[in-house]
XYZ file of C-alpha atoms in Angstrom:
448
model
C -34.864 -66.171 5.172
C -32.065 -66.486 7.445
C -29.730 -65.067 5.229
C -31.552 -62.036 4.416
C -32.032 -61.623 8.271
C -28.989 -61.648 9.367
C -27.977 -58.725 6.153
C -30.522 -56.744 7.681
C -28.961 -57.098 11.073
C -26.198 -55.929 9.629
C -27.050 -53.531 7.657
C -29.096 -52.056 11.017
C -25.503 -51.869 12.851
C -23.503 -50.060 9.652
C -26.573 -47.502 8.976
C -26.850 -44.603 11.586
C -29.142 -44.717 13.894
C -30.337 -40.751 13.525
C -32.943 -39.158 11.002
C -30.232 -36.945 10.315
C -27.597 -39.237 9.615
C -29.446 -41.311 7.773
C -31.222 -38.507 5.479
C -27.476 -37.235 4.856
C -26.280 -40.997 3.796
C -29.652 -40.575 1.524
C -28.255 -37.675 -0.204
C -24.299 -38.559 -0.241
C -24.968 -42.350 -1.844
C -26.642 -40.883 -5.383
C -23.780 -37.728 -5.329
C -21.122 -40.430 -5.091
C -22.812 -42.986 -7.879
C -23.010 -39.635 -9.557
C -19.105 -38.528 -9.278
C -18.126 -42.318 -10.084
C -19.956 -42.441 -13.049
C -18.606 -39.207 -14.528
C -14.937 -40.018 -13.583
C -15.351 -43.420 -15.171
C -17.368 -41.473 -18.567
C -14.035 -39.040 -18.381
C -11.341 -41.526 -17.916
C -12.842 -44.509 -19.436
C -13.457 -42.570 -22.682
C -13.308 -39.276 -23.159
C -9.870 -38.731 -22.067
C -8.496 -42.213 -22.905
C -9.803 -41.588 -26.744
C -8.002 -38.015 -27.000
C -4.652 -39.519 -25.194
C -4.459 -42.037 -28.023
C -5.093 -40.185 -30.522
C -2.697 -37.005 -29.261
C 0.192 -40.097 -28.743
C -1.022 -41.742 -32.324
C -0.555 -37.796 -33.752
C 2.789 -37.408 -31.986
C 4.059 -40.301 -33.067
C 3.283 -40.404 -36.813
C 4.971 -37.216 -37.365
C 8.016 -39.122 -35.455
C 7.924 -41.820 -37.967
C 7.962 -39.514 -41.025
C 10.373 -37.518 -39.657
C 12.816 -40.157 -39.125
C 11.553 -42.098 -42.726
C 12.631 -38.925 -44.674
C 15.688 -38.390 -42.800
C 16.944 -42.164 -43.670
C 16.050 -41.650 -47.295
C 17.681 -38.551 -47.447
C 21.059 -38.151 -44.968
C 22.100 -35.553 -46.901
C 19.477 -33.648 -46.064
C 18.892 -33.964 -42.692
C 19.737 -31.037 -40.855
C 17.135 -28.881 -43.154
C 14.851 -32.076 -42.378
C 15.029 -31.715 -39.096
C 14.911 -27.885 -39.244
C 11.269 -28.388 -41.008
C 10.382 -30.591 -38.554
C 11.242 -28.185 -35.841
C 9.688 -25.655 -37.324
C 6.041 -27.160 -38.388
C 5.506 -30.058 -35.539
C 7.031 -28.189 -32.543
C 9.484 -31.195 -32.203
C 13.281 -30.880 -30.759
C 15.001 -33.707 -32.450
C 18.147 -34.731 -31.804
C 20.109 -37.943 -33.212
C 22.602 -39.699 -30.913
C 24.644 -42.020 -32.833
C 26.075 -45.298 -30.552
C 23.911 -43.854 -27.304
C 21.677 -46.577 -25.507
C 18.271 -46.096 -23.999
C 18.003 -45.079 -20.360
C 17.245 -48.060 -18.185
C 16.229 -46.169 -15.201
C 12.127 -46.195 -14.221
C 9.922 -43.487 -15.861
C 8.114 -41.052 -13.780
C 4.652 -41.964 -12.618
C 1.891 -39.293 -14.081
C -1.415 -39.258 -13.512
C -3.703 -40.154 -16.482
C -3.608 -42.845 -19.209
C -0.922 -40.273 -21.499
C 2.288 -42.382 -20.433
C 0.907 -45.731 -21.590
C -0.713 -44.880 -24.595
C 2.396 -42.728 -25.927
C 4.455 -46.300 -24.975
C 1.848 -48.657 -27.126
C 2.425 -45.669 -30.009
C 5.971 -46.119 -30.211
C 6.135 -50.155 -29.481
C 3.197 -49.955 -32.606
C 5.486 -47.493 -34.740
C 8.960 -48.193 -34.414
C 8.427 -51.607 -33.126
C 10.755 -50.653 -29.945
C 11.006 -50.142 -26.228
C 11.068 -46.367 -25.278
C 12.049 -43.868 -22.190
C 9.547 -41.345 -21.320
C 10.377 -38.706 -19.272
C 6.973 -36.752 -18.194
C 8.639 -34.563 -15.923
C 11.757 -33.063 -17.920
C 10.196 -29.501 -17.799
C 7.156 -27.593 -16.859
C 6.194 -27.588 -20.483
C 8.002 -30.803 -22.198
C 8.170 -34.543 -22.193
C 11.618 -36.039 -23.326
C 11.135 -39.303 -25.225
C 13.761 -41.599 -26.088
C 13.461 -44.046 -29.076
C 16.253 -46.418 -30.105
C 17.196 -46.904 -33.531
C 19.542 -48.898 -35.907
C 22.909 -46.645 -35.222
C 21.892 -44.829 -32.377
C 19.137 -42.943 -30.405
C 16.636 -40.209 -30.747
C 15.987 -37.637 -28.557
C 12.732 -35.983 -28.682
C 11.450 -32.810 -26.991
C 7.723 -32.483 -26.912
C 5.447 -29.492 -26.150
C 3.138 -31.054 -23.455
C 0.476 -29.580 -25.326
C 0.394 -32.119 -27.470
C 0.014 -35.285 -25.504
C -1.699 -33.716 -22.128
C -5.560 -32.890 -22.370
C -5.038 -30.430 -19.307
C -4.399 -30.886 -15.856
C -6.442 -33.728 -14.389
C -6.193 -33.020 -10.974
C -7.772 -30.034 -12.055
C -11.274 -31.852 -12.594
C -10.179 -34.510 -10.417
C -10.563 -31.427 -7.502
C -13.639 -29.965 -9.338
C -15.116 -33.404 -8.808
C -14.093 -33.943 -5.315
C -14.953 -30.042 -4.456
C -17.862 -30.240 -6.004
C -19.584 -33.102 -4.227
C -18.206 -31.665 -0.571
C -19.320 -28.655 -1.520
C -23.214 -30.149 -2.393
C -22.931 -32.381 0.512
C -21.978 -29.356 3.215
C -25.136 -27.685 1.572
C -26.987 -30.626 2.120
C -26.207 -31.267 5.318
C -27.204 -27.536 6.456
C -30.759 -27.733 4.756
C -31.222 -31.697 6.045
C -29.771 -30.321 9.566
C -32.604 -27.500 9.325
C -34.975 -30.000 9.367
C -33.923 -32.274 11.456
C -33.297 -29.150 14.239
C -37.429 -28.938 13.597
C -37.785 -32.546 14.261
C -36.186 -32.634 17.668
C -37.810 -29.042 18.475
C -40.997 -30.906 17.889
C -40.012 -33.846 19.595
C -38.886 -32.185 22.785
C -41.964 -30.162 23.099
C -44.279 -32.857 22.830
C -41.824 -34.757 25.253
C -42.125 -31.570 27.612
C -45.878 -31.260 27.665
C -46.405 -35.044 28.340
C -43.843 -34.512 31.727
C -46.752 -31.533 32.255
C -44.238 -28.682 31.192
C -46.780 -26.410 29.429
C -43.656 -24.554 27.497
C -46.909 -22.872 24.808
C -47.382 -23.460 21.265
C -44.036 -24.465 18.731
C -43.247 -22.263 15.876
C -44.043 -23.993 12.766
C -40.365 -24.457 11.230
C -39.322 -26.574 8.283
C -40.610 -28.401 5.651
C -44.387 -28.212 4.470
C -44.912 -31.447 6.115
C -43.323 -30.520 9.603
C -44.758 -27.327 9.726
C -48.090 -29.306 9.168
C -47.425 -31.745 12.596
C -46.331 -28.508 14.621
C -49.483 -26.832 13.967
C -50.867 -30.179 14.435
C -49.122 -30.587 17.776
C -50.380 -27.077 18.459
C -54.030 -27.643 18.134
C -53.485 -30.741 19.976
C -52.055 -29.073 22.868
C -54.805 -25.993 23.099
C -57.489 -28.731 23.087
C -55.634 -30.693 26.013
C -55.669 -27.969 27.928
C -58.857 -26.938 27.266
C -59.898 -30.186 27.580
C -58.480 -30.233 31.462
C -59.373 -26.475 32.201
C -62.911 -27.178 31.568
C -62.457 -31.034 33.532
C -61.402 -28.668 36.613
C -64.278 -26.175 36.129
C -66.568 -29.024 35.870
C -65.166 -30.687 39.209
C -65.073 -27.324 41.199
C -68.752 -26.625 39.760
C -70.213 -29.636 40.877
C -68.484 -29.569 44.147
C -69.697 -26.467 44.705
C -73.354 -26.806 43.329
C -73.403 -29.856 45.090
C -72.521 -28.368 48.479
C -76.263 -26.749 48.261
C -78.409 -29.525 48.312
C -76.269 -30.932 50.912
C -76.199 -28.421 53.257
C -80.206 -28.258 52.842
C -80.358 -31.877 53.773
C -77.842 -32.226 56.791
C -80.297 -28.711 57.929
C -83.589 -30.907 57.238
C -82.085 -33.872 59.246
C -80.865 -31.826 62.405
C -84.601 -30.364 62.809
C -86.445 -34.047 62.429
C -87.299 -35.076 65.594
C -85.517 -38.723 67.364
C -87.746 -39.050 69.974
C -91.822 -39.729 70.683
C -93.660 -40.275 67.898
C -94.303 -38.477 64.765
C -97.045 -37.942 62.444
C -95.975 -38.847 59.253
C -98.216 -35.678 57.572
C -95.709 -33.720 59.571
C -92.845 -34.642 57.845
C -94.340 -34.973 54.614
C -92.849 -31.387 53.587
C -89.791 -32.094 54.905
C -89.274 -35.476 52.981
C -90.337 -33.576 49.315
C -87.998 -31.240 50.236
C -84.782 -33.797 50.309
C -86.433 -35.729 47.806
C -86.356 -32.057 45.809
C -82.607 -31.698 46.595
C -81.796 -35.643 45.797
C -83.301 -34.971 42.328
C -81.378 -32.002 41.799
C -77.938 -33.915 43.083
C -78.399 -36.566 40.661
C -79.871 -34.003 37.812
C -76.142 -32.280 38.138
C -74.330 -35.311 38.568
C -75.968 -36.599 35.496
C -75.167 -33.321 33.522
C -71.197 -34.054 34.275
C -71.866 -37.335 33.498
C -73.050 -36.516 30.076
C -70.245 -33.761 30.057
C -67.359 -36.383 30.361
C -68.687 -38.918 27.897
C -68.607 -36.198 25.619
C -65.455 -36.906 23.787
C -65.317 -40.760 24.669
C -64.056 -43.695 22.821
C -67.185 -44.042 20.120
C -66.034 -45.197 16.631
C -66.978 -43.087 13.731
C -68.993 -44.421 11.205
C -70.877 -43.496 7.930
C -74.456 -41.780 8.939
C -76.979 -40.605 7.233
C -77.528 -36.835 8.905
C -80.658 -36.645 7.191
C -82.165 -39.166 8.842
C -80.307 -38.456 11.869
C -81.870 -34.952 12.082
C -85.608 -36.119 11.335
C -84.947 -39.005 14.999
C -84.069 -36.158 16.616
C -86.645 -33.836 15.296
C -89.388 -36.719 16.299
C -88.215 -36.910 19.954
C -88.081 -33.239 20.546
C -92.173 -33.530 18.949
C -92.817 -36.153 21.874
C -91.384 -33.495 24.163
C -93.539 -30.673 23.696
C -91.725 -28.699 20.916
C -92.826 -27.980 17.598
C -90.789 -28.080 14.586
C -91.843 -25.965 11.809
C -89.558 -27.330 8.852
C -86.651 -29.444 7.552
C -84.362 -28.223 5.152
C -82.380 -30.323 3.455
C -80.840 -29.730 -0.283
C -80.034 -34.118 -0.312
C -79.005 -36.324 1.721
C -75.452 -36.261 3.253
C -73.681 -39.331 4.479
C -70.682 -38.550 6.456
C -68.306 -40.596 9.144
C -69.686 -39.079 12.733
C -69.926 -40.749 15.672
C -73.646 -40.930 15.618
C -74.386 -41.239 19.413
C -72.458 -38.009 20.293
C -73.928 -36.285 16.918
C -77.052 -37.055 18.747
C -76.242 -35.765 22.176
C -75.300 -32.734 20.270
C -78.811 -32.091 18.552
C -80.645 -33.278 21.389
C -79.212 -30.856 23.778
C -79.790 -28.018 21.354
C -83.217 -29.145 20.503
C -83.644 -29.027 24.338
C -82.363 -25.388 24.510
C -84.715 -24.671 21.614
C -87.582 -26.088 23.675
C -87.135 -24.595 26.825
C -86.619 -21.117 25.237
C -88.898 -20.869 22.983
C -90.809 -23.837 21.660
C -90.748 -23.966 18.202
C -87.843 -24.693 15.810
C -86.744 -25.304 12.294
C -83.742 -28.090 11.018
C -81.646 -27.443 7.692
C -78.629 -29.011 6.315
C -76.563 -28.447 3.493
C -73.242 -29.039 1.769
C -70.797 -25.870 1.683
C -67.661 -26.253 -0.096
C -66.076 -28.769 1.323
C -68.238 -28.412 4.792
C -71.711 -29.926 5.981
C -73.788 -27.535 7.691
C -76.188 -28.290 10.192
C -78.507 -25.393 11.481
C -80.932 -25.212 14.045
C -83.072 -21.905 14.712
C -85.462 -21.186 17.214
C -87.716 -18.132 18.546
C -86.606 -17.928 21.546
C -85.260 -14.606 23.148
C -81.758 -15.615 21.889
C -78.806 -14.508 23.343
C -76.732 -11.429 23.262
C -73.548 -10.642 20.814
C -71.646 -9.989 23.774
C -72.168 -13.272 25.809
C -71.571 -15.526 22.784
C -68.233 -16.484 23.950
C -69.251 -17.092 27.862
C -72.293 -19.432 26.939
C -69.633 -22.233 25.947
C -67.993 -22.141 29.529
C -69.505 -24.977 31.881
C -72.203 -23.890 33.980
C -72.712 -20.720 32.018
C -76.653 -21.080 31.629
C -79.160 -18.874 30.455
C -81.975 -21.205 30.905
C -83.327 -18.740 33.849
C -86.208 -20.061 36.230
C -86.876 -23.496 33.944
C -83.126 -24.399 35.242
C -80.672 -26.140 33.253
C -76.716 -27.503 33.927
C -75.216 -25.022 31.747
C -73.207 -27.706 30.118
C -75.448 -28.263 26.531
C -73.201 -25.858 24.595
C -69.952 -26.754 26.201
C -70.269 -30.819 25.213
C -72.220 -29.467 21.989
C -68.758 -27.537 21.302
C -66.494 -30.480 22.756
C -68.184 -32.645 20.314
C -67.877 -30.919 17.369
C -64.437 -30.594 17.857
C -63.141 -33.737 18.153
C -65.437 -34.287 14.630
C -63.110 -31.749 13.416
C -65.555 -29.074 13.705
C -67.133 -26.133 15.067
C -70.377 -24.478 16.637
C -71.130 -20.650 15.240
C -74.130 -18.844 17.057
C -75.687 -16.154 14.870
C -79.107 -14.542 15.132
C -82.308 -16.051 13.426
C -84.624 -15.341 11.168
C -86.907 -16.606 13.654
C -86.211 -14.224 16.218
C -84.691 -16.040 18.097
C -81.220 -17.892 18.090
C -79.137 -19.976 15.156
C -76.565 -22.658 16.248
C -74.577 -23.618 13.106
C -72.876 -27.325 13.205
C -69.624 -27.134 10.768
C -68.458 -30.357 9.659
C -65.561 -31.539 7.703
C -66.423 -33.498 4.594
């Protein structure tokens, strides 16, 4: 355990620290295994197996060469002639000459060795090897019995090509995948920190609007994310404010009516109580109607709150609600429901939801009919009513706080606002269409 801790410390301090350094390392590691391996497939076999066999081929017609020429002296200058002729070979015979002592050139590739172990296999004797005599030819020396041989060789026929022509191809190659890496893993990473910093901005309260999705499927996915996130937020304190500066101001009413009711009770001599009687079911009037809005934001803020979500029957959830709003005074003509749906809600808000629209049903019109079905990969929850409904062109102003059309029966003006609130963080929506009813339709959508 220790050990492998303290490699993972150090692995921690040698690996960078940044997404994009560390995606980068991602894609160099494989490209370098990969340029390893094929260097060690070219050198290790490839080009090791044609060297030998190019030296072996070189060689062989060196030995038969010199074989005939020792058989036949007298005729060795046509020999040598042929050999000129059909093996590309410049051979020359030094009689008494010794073998150069100095060090060979150094050339890159396995050619200078396995040209040597041809020779010490052949002629059983230590040669000179000179890879850099011209452009185009090596210069071998071989010793013999009375003297030396000189041998010109097209490099043709012992090089397989220029190696540091596919050593380069390797090396430019891999920078050349790894510059194009970098600029599509820096692309990414640039939408990364662009994401980063706005979400860093907007928690410091700099409302800089929504991010362009950039990027990768997946990023593009958390910037629209972060996007919806942000619009609810705000929403979510715009309608907070509104809230406050409506109560404050609704509440300012009631008040004034009962510092007024105060200031005119008498504080001296002695009162009949039947005198004040109107005045006290007046502030007792404007107490109920204090607590009746504080109780509406009340409901308003708990709208979203910290409620787990867990599986619920909506079936059943529906009829509960269905049966209250029957103890209330409405009437519910029908339930329509194809099966029954179990889906992860948080079933106390679900409720507040279909109890404030039942409410709304009530107090508008009276009567009422429940359906639910499965759409795709939605749940739909629909209410209608015959009430007088409400008009295509206030749709959008009902879901503002305190927007109420209850008229004379009153009513906070904050049932389709924490009906909407609610759905939302569920992941869905609320749709208003007309009914067949006559009335009003409020359509629940919920995610699957």
């Amino acid at each position: 355990m220790q050990i492998a801790r303290m490699m993972e410390r150090v692995l921690r301090r040698l690996l960078p620290r940044s997404f994009q350094g560390r995606s980068l390392l991602i894609v160099l590691m494989p490209l370098l295994i990969t340029q390893i391996v094929a260097l060690q497939l070219f050198y290790g076999n490839y080009l090791n197996v044609v060297s030998r066999r190019l030296a072996d081929g070189v060689v062989s017609d060196l030995s038969f060469i010199v074989d005939s020429v020792e058989h036949m002296p007298a005729q060795r200058d046509w020999l040598v002639t042929q050999a000129r002729w059909r093996t590309q070979l410049e051979i020359d015979f030094h009689p008494g000459a010794t073998l150069t002592t100095k060090t060979a050139p150094f050339v890159l590739g396995p050619m200078d060795e396995d040209l040597t172990n041809a020779v010490k296999r052949v002629f059983d004797a230590p040669c000179y090897i000179d890879w850099k005599a011209t452009k185009q030819s090596v210069r071998l020396e071989i010793p013999l019995r009375d003297g030396l041989l000189e041998v010109i060789v097209p490099r043709k026929r012992l090089d397989v090509g220029p190696i540091w022509l596919f050593v380069a191809w390797e090396v430019g190659s891999a920078i050349l995948l790894f510059i194009v890496a970098g600029l599509f893993v820096g692309k990414q990473v640039r939408a990364v920190r662009r994401l980063a910093k706005a979400a860093e901005n907007f928690g410091l309260g700099r409302d800089d609007g929504p991010i362009q999705p950039q990027g990768a499927l997946e990023i593009r996915k958390a910037s629209l994310a972060f996007n919806r996130m942000q619009a609810r937020v705000n929403r979510f304190v715009a309608q907070r404010t509104a809230v406050l500066a409506g109560v404050s101001h609704d509440l300012r009413t009631p008040l004034t009516r009962l510092r007024l009711t105060l200031a005119m009770m008498p504080i001296e001599g002695s009162v009949d109580a039947h005198e004040l009687r109107p005045d006290i079911d007046d502030m007792v009037a404007d107490i109920a109607e204090m607590e009746r809005l504080i109780g509406s934001y009340l409901s308003f803020a708990r709208g979203e709150g910290e409620e787990e979500s867990v599986p619920t029957d909506l079936l059943t959830l529906i009829r509960d609600v269905a049966a209250d709003t029957t103890r209330a005074g409405g009437e519910v003509l029908a339930i329509h429901a194809e099966q029954n749906l179990i889906v992860p809600v948080r079933p106390d808000a679900m409720r507040r939801v279909l109890i404030n629209l039942a409410e709304n049903a009530r107090r508008h019109g009276g009567r009422m009919s429940f359906s639910l079905r499965q759409a795709g990969r939605m749940i739909e929850i629909t209410l209608d009513d015959d009430g007088p409904g409400i008009a295509q062109s206030r749709r959008k102003d009902v879901f503002r706080a305190f927007s109420s059309t209850s008229g004379p029966e009153g009513g906070s003006g904050l049932g389709l606002t924490i009906a909407r609130d609610i759905m939302a963080a569920h992941g869905g929506s609320v749709v208003l269409r007309n009914s067949p009813l006559g009335g009003l339709r409020v359509m629940l959508k919920l995610p699957r």
